[in-house]
Amino acid sequence: MADIIQLLPDSIANQIAAGEVVQRPASVVKELLENAIDAGATQIKLVIRDAGKQLIQVIDNGAGMSATDARMSFERHATSKIRKTEDLFSIRTLGFRGEALASIAAVAQVSIKTRLHGEDTGTHLAIEGSEVIKQEICETPPGTNIQVKNLFYNIPARRKFLKSNTVELRHILDEFQRVAIAHPELYFEVFHNNTETYHLPKASLRKRIVNLFGKNLNDKLVPLDEETAHCKLEGFIGKPDAAKKTRGEQFLLINGRFIKSPYLNHAVQFAFQHLLGDGYHAFYVLNMTMAPDRIDVNVHPTKQEIKFEDEKLIYNVIKAAVRHALSQHNITPSLDFDQDPVLANLPTPIIPQSKDKVIIPSSFSREIESRNPGGSDEWGRLYEGLQEKASPDLAEQVATFDGLSEDQKQVKEPYQIHQAYVLTQIKSGFLIIDQQLAHERILYEQYLSNLSGQDRQTQGLMFPKTFSLSTAEAAILEGILPTIQELGFDIEYFGQKTFILHGIPAHLSNLTDEVSLFRELIEQFQLNLALDFSEEQRLALSLARSACLRRGTTLSQVEMTALIDQLFACEVPFETPTGKKCFITFELDQLKSKFN
Ligand code: ADP
Ligand code: MG
């Protein structure tokens, strides 16, 4: 039989490699930004069209390339960054595998203009599907200007797989944020569809964080600075009230490279332990520097995973450093030592924390708590609109629930346990209601009916409120603005990431911190993007989750009764919109059998 093994043509080999390196427009953004940084650029401009599906362009003022190098740079395994095996263990550049440009050029239409400093002219190259279709001398400023058009134009299956523009843009901005956080010393500009999304002048790390994530983070940042024999760790952690339910804002950099490490992330989370509410993730930007030979970056094509010589040690360093920073700055929600240099230098006082006091990072729920220290009926008033809807006859409502029979009609006074669950007696036994999940269900149905226009009521604000959001937040809010208006919010976009709130839904009328409600809402909306919900359901769910009563809130009898009342007035009281149980039932027989 004839020999059948052949070497793959370059174009196919490159496409295969591209499968690993280039997953989506965001991967291209990452590789191009890293190349610009490796080239020593101090100013980098990123231009995106159509969430990167049409165009990704990076313009830098770095070293540039000669004509030969420009041509070479698109060959696979072509790199200026390493020459011999040993170099692999002392990597100080972001790239080194020499496969990004070759991969990108295999799956897109690429045009590059590049000029060395000190040369009069530059080189223009056009490459499509690994094929050089043009090379000429050109006029261009020193540095490199690379355009990547119509990603996956020659692989329709991959192109079809790209997600909506909202999702792809989110990925791009995530990658951008990682690079921008790692390099506050560089100037960055980002344009999407001709509007400026980011303008980041060279700055300190603190300033860069604030420029990226919003001013309100400034006084929530705790500096961290530790040095051990093996490594140096510096950066900022967010106070507990900067924690979010999205994991997005966690940046661990090792030698300037953003790293994904669930294990090391756990070290931070562990150090925060009791300070964070359930499901909340601490904000942090931590930059670790260590000798490059103690780590192996070459374990994955995207280089976002790393192997350490001693990972346990690194884990402990991070954990200890975060704890130290937290205790140095005596993180308690009410006292802000961080802002007082005298207090900050005092030894850490030991304040016993009441055991079941849960610190809820959401500023909204703190809002409820602070207006409601002993469980006054402020809370109840928040639900006035709902109470009217709920049937006054709870027993009748309970009876509509399949699991309970007609004669299960007496409900005794409810009782709250651990500020989280409401226990109530029914004839056949008892119910334990999860207060947070139950309330999520209640609000969800309320908002859905608002959205269907059945009973939308807007309460105008005496003084309209203006607020600004971070770029990413503003983009999301702008996208869902029409639906939010349906909910009863009278809100308009003012431009420049600023919004004006003129009115809010009537049933939220004694809400005093609308702005944090919006922040939560946006965060929830991002979290819920993956759900297979209609836009309206998603919004109703996001708002319900951001406005709902949290675990850790004390409820009065009136409030508990109202909660039970409203829950059983719901169409689907058993579970939350995403299928978590709102309550569980215990039969007397079950109890009896336990005592046998
Ligand atoms: P790697 O970054 O792993 O070396 P790439 O395929 O990303 O591989 O790039 C190949 C080579 O092209 C780089 O080693 C570098 O010499 C050159 N190069 C790429 N982008 C730039 C740029 N923006 N400015 C100057 N040189 C560049
Ligand atoms: Mg590279």
Coordinates of C-alpha atoms and ligand atoms in Angstrom, one line a residue:
M1 CA 0.0 0.0 0.0
A2 CA 1.2 3.5 -0.8
D3 CA 2.4 5.8 2.0
I4 CA -0.5 8.0 3.1
I5 CA 1.0 10.4 5.7
Q6 CA 1.5 13.9 4.5
L7 CA 2.5 17.2 6.2
L8 CA -0.4 19.5 6.5
P9 CA -0.2 22.7 4.4
D10 CA 0.6 25.7 6.5
S11 CA -2.8 27.3 6.0
I12 CA -4.5 24.2 7.6
A13 CA -1.9 23.8 10.3
N14 CA -2.3 27.4 11.2
Q15 CA -6.1 27.1 11.3
I16 CA -5.8 24.2 13.7
A17 CA -3.4 26.2 15.9
A18 CA -5.9 29.1 15.7
G19 CA -8.5 26.8 17.2
E20 CA -6.6 27.0 20.4
V21 CA -5.4 30.6 20.4
V22 CA -8.3 32.3 18.8
Q23 CA -11.6 31.4 20.2
R24 CA -13.4 34.7 19.7
P25 CA -12.8 38.4 19.0
A26 CA -11.7 38.9 22.6
S27 CA -8.8 36.4 22.1
V28 CA -7.5 38.5 19.1
V29 CA -7.8 41.7 21.3
K30 CA -5.7 40.0 24.0
E31 CA -3.0 38.9 21.6
L32 CA -2.7 42.2 19.8
L33 CA -2.6 44.2 23.0
E34 CA 0.1 41.9 24.4
N35 CA 2.2 42.3 21.3
A36 CA 2.0 46.1 21.5
I37 CA 3.1 46.0 25.1
D38 CA 5.9 43.6 24.4
A39 CA 7.0 46.0 21.6
G40 CA 7.5 48.6 24.3
A41 CA 4.6 50.8 23.4
T42 CA 3.6 53.6 25.7
Q43 CA 0.4 54.5 23.9
I44 CA -2.1 51.9 22.6
K45 CA -5.3 52.5 20.8
L46 CA -7.9 49.7 20.3
V47 CA -10.6 50.2 17.7
I48 CA -13.5 47.7 17.6
R49 CA -16.4 47.5 15.2
D50 CA -19.4 45.3 15.6
A51 CA -18.1 43.7 18.8
G52 CA -14.9 42.7 16.9
K53 CA -16.8 40.7 14.3
Q54 CA -16.1 43.3 11.7
L55 CA -12.9 44.9 12.9
I56 CA -10.3 44.7 15.6
Q57 CA -7.5 47.3 15.2
V58 CA -4.6 48.0 17.5
I59 CA -2.4 51.0 17.0
D60 CA 0.8 51.3 19.0
N61 CA 3.8 53.5 19.2
G62 CA 6.1 50.6 20.0
A63 CA 9.3 49.4 18.3
G64 CA 7.7 48.5 15.0
M65 CA 9.2 46.0 12.6
S66 CA 11.5 45.8 9.6
A67 CA 10.0 44.6 6.3
T68 CA 11.5 41.2 6.8
D69 CA 10.4 40.9 10.4
A70 CA 6.9 42.0 9.4
R71 CA 6.8 39.2 6.9
M72 CA 8.3 36.7 9.3
S73 CA 6.0 37.6 12.2
F74 CA 3.1 35.8 10.5
E75 CA 5.0 32.5 10.2
R76 CA 4.1 29.9 12.8
H77 CA 6.7 29.6 15.6
A78 CA 8.1 32.9 14.6
T79 CA 9.1 35.0 17.6
S80 CA 11.7 37.6 18.6
K81 CA 11.1 36.8 22.2
I82 CA 12.9 33.5 22.8
R83 CA 15.8 31.8 21.1
K84 CA 16.8 28.8 23.2
T85 CA 15.2 26.4 25.6
E86 CA 16.6 28.2 28.7
D87 CA 14.8 31.4 27.6
L88 CA 11.6 29.6 28.3
F89 CA 12.4 29.7 32.0
S90 CA 13.2 33.4 32.1
I91 CA 10.3 34.8 30.2
R92 CA 9.7 38.5 30.8
T93 CA 7.5 39.2 27.8
L94 CA 3.8 38.4 27.4
G95 CA 4.2 36.5 24.2
F96 CA 6.8 33.9 23.4
R97 CA 5.2 31.1 21.5
G98 CA 5.2 32.9 18.2
E99 CA 1.8 31.6 17.1
A100 CA -0.7 34.4 17.6
L101 CA -0.2 36.3 14.4
A102 CA 0.1 33.2 12.3
S103 CA -3.2 31.9 13.9
I104 CA -5.0 35.1 13.5
A105 CA -4.0 35.5 9.9
A106 CA -5.2 32.0 9.2
V107 CA -8.8 32.8 10.2
A108 CA -9.2 36.5 9.2
Q109 CA -8.2 39.2 6.8
V110 CA -5.2 41.0 8.2
S111 CA -3.6 44.3 7.2
I112 CA -0.6 45.6 9.0
K113 CA 1.4 48.8 8.7
T114 CA 4.6 48.9 10.7
R115 CA 7.6 51.2 10.8
L116 CA 10.8 51.1 12.9
H117 CA 11.7 54.2 14.8
G118 CA 14.5 55.9 12.8
E119 CA 13.3 54.7 9.4
D120 CA 11.5 57.0 7.0
T121 CA 9.0 54.6 5.6
G122 CA 7.2 51.5 6.8
T123 CA 5.8 48.3 5.4
H124 CA 2.3 47.5 4.5
L125 CA 1.3 43.8 4.4
A126 CA -2.1 42.3 3.6
I127 CA -2.8 38.7 4.5
E128 CA -5.9 36.6 4.0
G129 CA -6.3 33.0 5.2
S130 CA -2.5 32.7 5.7
E131 CA -1.9 34.0 2.1
V132 CA 0.2 37.2 1.6
I133 CA -1.8 39.2 -0.9
K134 CA 0.0 42.5 -0.8
Q135 CA 3.4 43.8 0.4
E136 CA 4.4 47.4 -0.2
I137 CA 6.4 50.3 1.2
C138 CA 4.0 52.8 2.9
E139 CA 3.8 56.0 4.9
T140 CA 2.9 55.3 8.5
P141 CA 4.0 56.7 11.9
P142 CA 6.7 54.7 13.9
G143 CA 5.1 51.7 15.6
T144 CA 2.6 49.2 14.4
N145 CA -1.0 49.5 13.2
I146 CA -2.7 46.2 12.7
Q147 CA -6.2 45.5 11.5
V148 CA -8.0 42.2 11.8
K149 CA -11.2 42.1 9.7
N150 CA -14.1 39.6 9.5
L151 CA -12.8 37.1 11.9
F152 CA -13.6 33.5 10.9
Y153 CA -14.7 34.7 7.4
N154 CA -13.3 31.4 6.0
I155 CA -14.7 29.2 8.7
P156 CA -18.5 29.8 8.7
A157 CA -19.1 27.2 11.4
R158 CA -16.9 29.1 13.8
R159 CA -18.3 32.5 12.8
K160 CA -21.8 31.2 13.4
F161 CA -20.8 30.2 16.9
L162 CA -20.0 33.7 17.9
K163 CA -22.4 35.1 20.5
S164 CA -24.5 38.2 20.4
N165 CA -22.6 41.5 20.2
T166 CA -23.4 42.3 23.8
V167 CA -21.7 39.0 24.9
E168 CA -18.7 39.3 22.6
L169 CA -18.2 43.0 23.5
R170 CA -18.3 42.0 27.2
H171 CA -15.5 39.5 26.6
I172 CA -13.5 42.1 24.7
L173 CA -13.9 44.6 27.5
D174 CA -13.0 41.9 30.1
E175 CA -9.7 41.2 28.2
F176 CA -9.0 44.9 27.8
Q177 CA -9.6 45.5 31.5
R178 CA -7.1 42.8 32.4
V179 CA -4.4 44.4 30.2
A180 CA -5.2 47.9 31.4
I181 CA -5.1 46.9 35.0
A182 CA -1.8 45.2 34.5
H183 CA -0.3 48.3 32.9
P184 CA -1.4 51.5 34.5
E185 CA 1.8 53.1 33.3
L186 CA 0.5 52.9 29.7
Y187 CA -2.0 55.2 27.9
F188 CA -5.0 53.4 26.5
E189 CA -7.9 54.4 24.3
V190 CA -10.7 52.2 23.2
F191 CA -13.3 53.0 20.5
H192 CA -16.3 50.8 19.8
N193 CA -18.4 51.7 16.7
N194 CA -16.8 55.2 16.6
T195 CA -17.6 56.1 20.2
E196 CA -14.9 56.3 22.8
T197 CA -15.4 53.6 25.4
Y198 CA -12.3 54.1 27.5
H199 CA -9.8 56.9 27.7
L200 CA -7.2 55.9 30.2
P201 CA -4.2 58.3 30.8
K202 CA -1.1 56.9 32.4
A203 CA -1.8 56.7 36.1
S204 CA -1.1 55.1 39.5
L205 CA -2.8 51.7 40.0
R206 CA -5.4 53.1 42.3
K207 CA -6.3 55.8 39.8
R208 CA -6.4 53.2 37.0
I209 CA -8.8 51.0 39.0
V210 CA -11.0 54.0 39.7
N211 CA -10.9 55.0 36.0
L212 CA -12.0 51.6 35.0
F213 CA -14.5 50.7 37.6
G214 CA -15.9 54.0 38.8
K215 CA -15.3 56.6 41.4
N216 CA -17.4 55.0 44.1
L217 CA -14.7 52.3 44.4
N218 CA -12.0 54.8 45.5
D219 CA -12.8 54.8 49.2
K220 CA -13.4 51.1 49.2
L221 CA -9.9 50.2 48.2
V222 CA -7.5 48.8 50.8
P223 CA -3.8 48.9 49.8
L224 CA -1.8 45.7 50.2
D225 CA 2.0 45.5 50.1
E226 CA 4.0 42.5 51.3
E227 CA 7.4 41.2 50.5
T228 CA 8.7 37.7 51.3
A229 CA 11.9 35.9 50.4
H230 CA 10.3 34.4 47.3
C231 CA 8.0 37.0 46.1
K232 CA 6.5 40.5 46.3
L233 CA 2.8 41.0 46.5
E234 CA 1.2 44.4 46.0
G235 CA -2.1 45.9 44.9
F236 CA -5.5 46.6 46.4
I237 CA -8.3 44.6 47.8
G238 CA -11.9 45.9 48.0
K239 CA -13.6 46.3 51.3
P240 CA -16.5 43.9 51.9
D241 CA -19.0 46.4 50.6
A242 CA -17.3 46.5 47.3
A243 CA -17.8 42.7 46.8
K244 CA -20.1 41.6 44.0
K245 CA -21.9 38.5 42.9
T246 CA -20.1 38.5 39.7
R247 CA -16.6 37.1 39.8
G248 CA -15.4 39.5 37.1
E249 CA -13.6 42.0 39.2
Q250 CA -10.8 39.9 40.5
F251 CA -7.4 40.3 39.0
L252 CA -4.4 38.2 40.0
L253 CA -1.3 39.1 38.0
I254 CA 1.9 37.2 38.1
N255 CA 4.8 39.1 36.7
G256 CA 2.4 41.4 34.9
R257 CA 0.4 38.6 33.4
F258 CA -3.3 38.1 34.2
I259 CA -3.8 34.6 35.5
K260 CA -6.9 32.5 36.0
S261 CA -6.4 30.4 39.1
P262 CA -9.4 29.2 41.1
Y263 CA -7.0 27.8 43.7
L264 CA -5.3 31.1 44.4
N265 CA -8.6 33.0 44.1
H266 CA -9.7 30.8 46.9
A267 CA -6.9 32.1 49.0
V268 CA -8.3 35.6 48.8
Q269 CA -11.9 34.4 49.4
F270 CA -10.7 32.4 52.3
A271 CA -9.0 35.4 53.9
F272 CA -12.3 37.4 53.7
Q273 CA -14.3 34.4 55.0
H274 CA -16.9 35.8 57.4
L275 CA -16.8 39.3 56.0
L276 CA -18.6 38.4 52.8
G277 CA -22.2 37.4 52.4
D278 CA -23.1 34.2 50.6
G279 CA -22.2 34.1 47.0
Y280 CA -20.3 37.4 47.1
H281 CA -16.8 37.7 45.6
A282 CA -14.2 40.2 46.8
F283 CA -12.8 42.8 44.5
Y284 CA -9.0 42.6 44.2
V285 CA -6.1 43.5 42.0
L286 CA -3.0 41.7 43.2
N287 CA 0.3 41.9 41.5
M288 CA 2.8 39.2 42.4
T289 CA 6.4 39.4 41.2
M290 CA 8.8 36.5 41.5
A291 CA 11.8 35.1 39.7
P292 CA 10.5 33.8 36.3
D293 CA 12.2 30.4 36.9
R294 CA 9.9 29.6 39.7
I295 CA 6.9 29.5 37.4
D296 CA 6.0 27.8 34.1
V297 CA 3.8 29.9 31.9
N298 CA 4.0 27.5 29.0
V299 CA 1.2 25.2 30.1
H300 CA -1.6 26.6 27.9
P301 CA -1.8 28.4 24.6
T302 CA -3.6 31.4 26.1
K303 CA -1.0 31.6 28.8
Q304 CA -3.6 32.4 31.4
E305 CA -2.7 29.3 33.4
I306 CA 0.5 28.9 35.2
K307 CA 2.4 26.2 37.1
F308 CA 4.3 27.2 40.2
E309 CA 7.2 25.6 41.8
D310 CA 5.4 25.8 45.1
E311 CA 1.7 26.6 44.8
K312 CA 0.9 26.0 48.4
L313 CA 3.4 28.6 49.5
I314 CA 1.9 31.2 47.1
Y315 CA -1.5 30.3 48.4
N316 CA -0.4 31.0 52.0
V317 CA 1.4 34.2 51.1
I318 CA -1.8 35.5 49.4
K319 CA -4.0 34.5 52.2
A320 CA -1.8 36.0 54.9
A321 CA -1.3 39.2 53.0
V322 CA -5.0 39.7 52.5
R323 CA -5.7 39.0 56.1
H324 CA -3.0 41.4 57.2
A325 CA -4.3 44.1 55.0
L326 CA -7.9 43.6 56.3
S327 CA -6.8 43.7 59.9
Q328 CA -4.5 46.7 59.4
H329 CA -7.4 48.6 58.0
N330 CA -9.8 47.2 60.5
I331 CA -12.5 46.4 58.1
T332 CA -15.8 47.1 59.7
P333 CA -18.7 48.5 57.8
S334 CA -19.3 51.5 59.9
L335 CA -15.9 52.8 60.7
D336 CA -13.6 54.0 58.0
F337 CA -10.1 53.9 59.4
D338 CA -8.7 53.9 55.9
Q339 CA -9.5 57.6 55.5
D340 CA -8.1 58.6 58.8
P341 CA -4.3 58.5 58.9
V342 CA -4.1 58.7 62.7
L343 CA -6.6 55.9 63.3
A344 CA -5.0 53.9 60.6
N345 CA -1.8 53.8 62.5
L346 CA -3.3 52.6 65.7
P347 CA -3.0 49.0 66.6
T348 CA -6.0 47.0 65.5
P349 CA -8.6 47.0 68.2
I350 CA -10.3 43.7 68.8
I351 CA -14.0 44.1 68.2
P352 CA -16.0 41.0 69.1
Q353 CA -18.4 40.3 66.2
S354 CA -21.8 39.0 67.2
K355 CA -21.9 35.5 65.8
D356 CA -25.0 35.6 63.8
K357 CA -24.5 39.1 62.5
V358 CA -24.1 38.7 58.8
I359 CA -22.5 41.6 57.0
I360 CA -24.4 42.1 53.8
P361 CA -22.3 43.7 51.2
S362 CA -25.1 45.0 49.1
S363 CA -25.6 48.6 49.9
F364 CA -29.2 48.2 49.1
S365 CA -29.9 45.6 51.7
R366 CA -27.9 47.6 54.3
E367 CA -30.2 50.4 53.4
I368 CA -33.1 48.3 54.4
E369 CA -31.4 47.2 57.5
S370 CA -30.4 50.6 58.6
R371 CA -33.9 51.9 58.3
N372 CA -35.1 48.9 60.0
P373 CA -32.8 48.1 62.9
G374 CA -35.3 46.3 65.1
G375 CA -37.6 45.2 62.3
S376 CA -40.0 48.2 62.2
D377 CA -42.7 48.2 59.7
E378 CA -40.7 50.3 57.2
W379 CA -39.9 47.0 55.5
G380 CA -43.6 46.2 55.3
R381 CA -44.3 49.4 53.6
L382 CA -41.9 48.6 50.9
Y383 CA -44.5 46.0 49.7
E384 CA -47.6 48.0 50.1
G385 CA -48.5 47.6 46.4
L386 CA -48.1 43.9 46.7
Q387 CA -50.2 43.5 49.9
E388 CA -53.2 44.9 48.1
K389 CA -52.9 42.2 45.5
A390 CA -52.4 39.4 48.0
S391 CA -55.6 37.8 49.3
P392 CA -56.3 38.7 52.9
D393 CA -57.3 35.1 53.5
L394 CA -54.0 33.3 53.8
A395 CA -55.6 30.0 54.5
E396 CA -57.4 30.1 51.3
Q397 CA -54.2 30.8 49.4
V398 CA -52.3 28.1 51.2
A399 CA -55.1 25.7 50.2
T400 CA -54.4 26.4 46.5
F401 CA -51.1 24.8 46.9
D402 CA -51.3 21.2 45.9
G403 CA -49.3 19.7 48.6
L404 CA -51.7 20.9 51.3
S405 CA -55.3 19.7 51.6
E406 CA -58.4 21.7 52.2
D407 CA -58.5 21.4 55.9
Q408 CA -55.0 22.6 56.5
K409 CA -56.3 26.0 57.3
Q410 CA -54.9 27.2 60.5
V411 CA -51.7 28.9 60.3
K412 CA -50.0 29.9 63.6
E413 CA -47.8 32.8 64.2
P414 CA -44.7 32.5 62.1
Y415 CA -41.2 32.4 63.7
Q416 CA -37.9 33.5 62.2
I417 CA -34.8 31.4 62.6
H418 CA -31.2 32.6 62.0
Q419 CA -32.6 35.8 60.4
A420 CA -32.9 33.7 57.3
Y421 CA -35.8 31.3 57.5
V422 CA -39.4 31.7 58.5
L423 CA -41.0 28.8 60.1
T424 CA -44.8 28.4 60.1
Q425 CA -47.1 25.8 61.3
I426 CA -49.7 24.1 59.0
K427 CA -52.1 21.4 60.0
S428 CA -50.1 18.5 58.7
G429 CA -46.8 19.8 60.0
F430 CA -44.8 22.9 59.3
L431 CA -43.2 24.9 56.5
I432 CA -39.8 26.4 56.4
I433 CA -39.6 29.3 54.0
D434 CA -36.4 30.7 52.8
Q435 CA -37.1 34.4 53.1
Q436 CA -34.7 35.6 50.4
L437 CA -35.8 33.1 47.8
A438 CA -39.5 33.6 48.6
H439 CA -39.2 37.3 48.2
E440 CA -37.3 36.8 44.9
R441 CA -40.3 34.9 43.6
I442 CA -42.8 37.5 44.9
L443 CA -41.0 40.4 43.3
Y444 CA -40.4 38.5 40.1
E445 CA -44.1 38.0 39.6
Q446 CA -44.8 41.6 40.5
Y447 CA -42.3 42.9 38.0
L448 CA -43.5 40.6 35.3
S449 CA -47.0 41.9 35.7
N450 CA -45.6 45.5 35.7
L451 CA -43.8 44.7 32.4
S452 CA -47.0 43.4 30.8
G453 CA -48.3 46.8 31.5
Q454 CA -51.0 45.7 33.9
D455 CA -50.4 47.9 36.8
R456 CA -47.5 50.1 36.2
Q457 CA -47.3 53.2 38.4
T458 CA -44.4 55.6 38.4
Q459 CA -43.8 57.9 41.3
G460 CA -42.0 61.1 40.2
L461 CA -39.0 62.1 42.3
M462 CA -39.1 65.5 43.8
F463 CA -35.4 66.0 42.9
P464 CA -34.3 64.0 39.8
K465 CA -31.1 62.1 40.5
T466 CA -28.1 62.0 38.3
F467 CA -25.6 59.2 38.5
S468 CA -22.7 57.9 36.5
L469 CA -21.7 54.4 35.9
S470 CA -18.5 52.7 34.7
T471 CA -18.3 52.2 31.0
A472 CA -19.2 48.5 31.1
E473 CA -22.2 49.2 33.4
A474 CA -23.4 52.1 31.3
A475 CA -23.3 50.0 28.2
I476 CA -25.6 47.4 29.8
L477 CA -28.0 49.9 31.3
E478 CA -28.3 51.7 28.0
G479 CA -29.2 48.4 26.3
I480 CA -32.0 47.6 28.7
L481 CA -33.3 51.1 29.2
P482 CA -36.5 50.7 27.2
T483 CA -37.5 47.6 29.3
I484 CA -36.5 49.3 32.5
Q485 CA -38.9 52.2 31.6
E486 CA -41.6 49.6 31.2
L487 CA -41.0 48.6 34.8
G488 CA -42.0 52.1 36.0
F489 CA -38.6 53.7 36.1
D490 CA -38.5 57.1 34.5
I491 CA -34.9 57.3 33.5
E492 CA -33.0 58.8 30.6
Y493 CA -29.5 58.5 29.3
F494 CA -27.7 61.8 29.4
G495 CA -24.6 60.7 27.5
Q496 CA -21.1 60.4 29.0
K497 CA -22.1 57.3 31.0
T498 CA -24.5 59.6 33.0
F499 CA -28.2 58.8 33.6
I500 CA -30.9 60.9 35.1
L501 CA -33.6 59.3 37.2
H502 CA -36.9 61.2 37.3
G503 CA -39.2 58.6 38.8
I504 CA -39.3 55.1 40.2
P505 CA -42.0 52.4 40.4
A506 CA -44.6 53.4 43.0
H507 CA -44.1 50.3 45.1
L508 CA -40.4 51.2 45.6
S509 CA -41.3 54.8 46.5
N510 CA -39.5 54.8 49.9
L511 CA -36.3 53.5 48.4
T512 CA -33.6 56.0 49.3
D513 CA -30.7 54.7 47.4
E514 CA -31.9 54.2 43.8
V515 CA -28.4 54.3 42.5
S516 CA -27.1 51.2 44.3
L517 CA -30.3 49.5 43.2
F518 CA -29.3 50.1 39.6
R519 CA -25.8 48.9 40.2
E520 CA -27.1 45.7 41.6
L521 CA -29.6 45.4 38.8
I522 CA -26.9 45.7 36.2
E523 CA -24.8 43.2 37.9
Q524 CA -27.7 40.8 38.2
F525 CA -28.5 41.3 34.6
Q526 CA -25.0 40.4 33.6
L527 CA -25.2 37.3 35.7
N528 CA -28.5 36.3 34.2
L529 CA -27.4 36.7 30.6
A530 CA -26.8 33.0 30.3
L531 CA -30.3 32.1 31.3
D532 CA -32.8 30.9 28.7
F533 CA -35.3 33.7 29.6
S534 CA -37.0 36.3 27.5
E535 CA -35.6 39.8 27.9
E536 CA -38.5 40.7 30.1
Q537 CA -38.2 37.7 32.3
R538 CA -34.5 38.3 32.6
L539 CA -35.1 41.9 33.6
A540 CA -37.8 41.0 36.1
L541 CA -35.5 38.4 37.6
S542 CA -32.6 40.7 37.8
L543 CA -34.6 43.4 39.5
A544 CA -36.2 40.9 41.8
R545 CA -32.8 39.6 42.8
S546 CA -31.3 43.0 43.4
A547 CA -34.3 44.4 45.3
C548 CA -35.2 41.3 47.3
L549 CA -34.9 41.0 51.0
R550 CA -31.6 39.3 52.1
R551 CA -30.8 36.6 54.6
G552 CA -29.6 38.3 57.7
T553 CA -32.5 40.7 57.9
T554 CA -34.7 40.5 61.0
L555 CA -38.4 40.3 60.3
S556 CA -41.2 41.4 62.5
Q557 CA -44.4 39.3 62.9
V558 CA -46.2 41.6 60.5
E559 CA -43.4 41.3 57.9
M560 CA -43.3 37.5 58.2
T561 CA -47.1 37.3 57.8
A562 CA -46.9 39.6 54.8
L563 CA -44.2 37.5 53.2
I564 CA -46.2 34.3 53.6
D565 CA -49.2 36.0 52.4
Q566 CA -47.6 37.3 49.3
L567 CA -45.7 34.1 48.5
F568 CA -48.9 32.1 48.4
A569 CA -50.6 34.7 46.3
C570 CA -48.0 34.0 43.7
E571 CA -48.7 31.9 40.6
V572 CA -45.8 29.6 41.4
P573 CA -45.0 29.8 45.1
F574 CA -43.0 26.7 45.3
E575 CA -39.9 27.8 43.5
T576 CA -37.8 30.7 42.4
P577 CA -37.8 31.6 38.7
T578 CA -34.6 29.6 38.3
G579 CA -36.1 26.6 40.1
K580 CA -34.8 26.8 43.7
K581 CA -37.3 25.8 46.3
C582 CA -38.8 28.7 48.2
F583 CA -39.9 26.5 51.0
I584 CA -39.9 23.0 52.2
T585 CA -42.6 21.1 54.2
F586 CA -42.3 18.7 57.1
E587 CA -45.1 16.3 57.9
L588 CA -45.8 15.5 61.5
D589 CA -45.3 11.8 60.6
Q590 CA -41.8 12.6 59.5
L591 CA -41.1 14.2 62.8
K592 CA -42.6 11.4 64.7
S593 CA -40.5 8.9 63.0
K594 CA -37.4 10.8 63.9
F595 CA -38.1 10.3 67.6
N596 CA -38.3 6.5 67.3
Ligands
ADP1 P1 4.9 36.1 20.1 O1 4.2 37.3 20.7 O2 4.5 34.9 20.9 O3 6.3 36.2 19.9 P2 3.2 36.6 17.8 O4 2.7 35.8 16.7 O5 2.2 37.3 18.7 O6 4.2 35.8 18.7 O7 4.2 37.7 17.2 C1 5.3 37.3 16.4 C2 6.4 38.3 16.5 O8 6.0 39.5 15.8 C3 6.7 38.8 17.8 O9 7.7 38.0 18.5 C4 7.3 40.2 17.5 O10 8.6 40.2 17.2 C5 6.5 40.7 16.3 N1 5.4 41.6 16.6 C6 4.1 41.2 16.8 N2 3.4 42.3 17.0 C7 4.2 43.4 17.1 C8 4.0 44.8 17.4 N3 2.8 45.3 17.7 N4 5.1 45.6 17.3 C9 6.3 45.0 17.1 N5 6.6 43.7 16.8 C10 5.5 42.9 16.8
MG2 MG 2.2 37.7 20.8

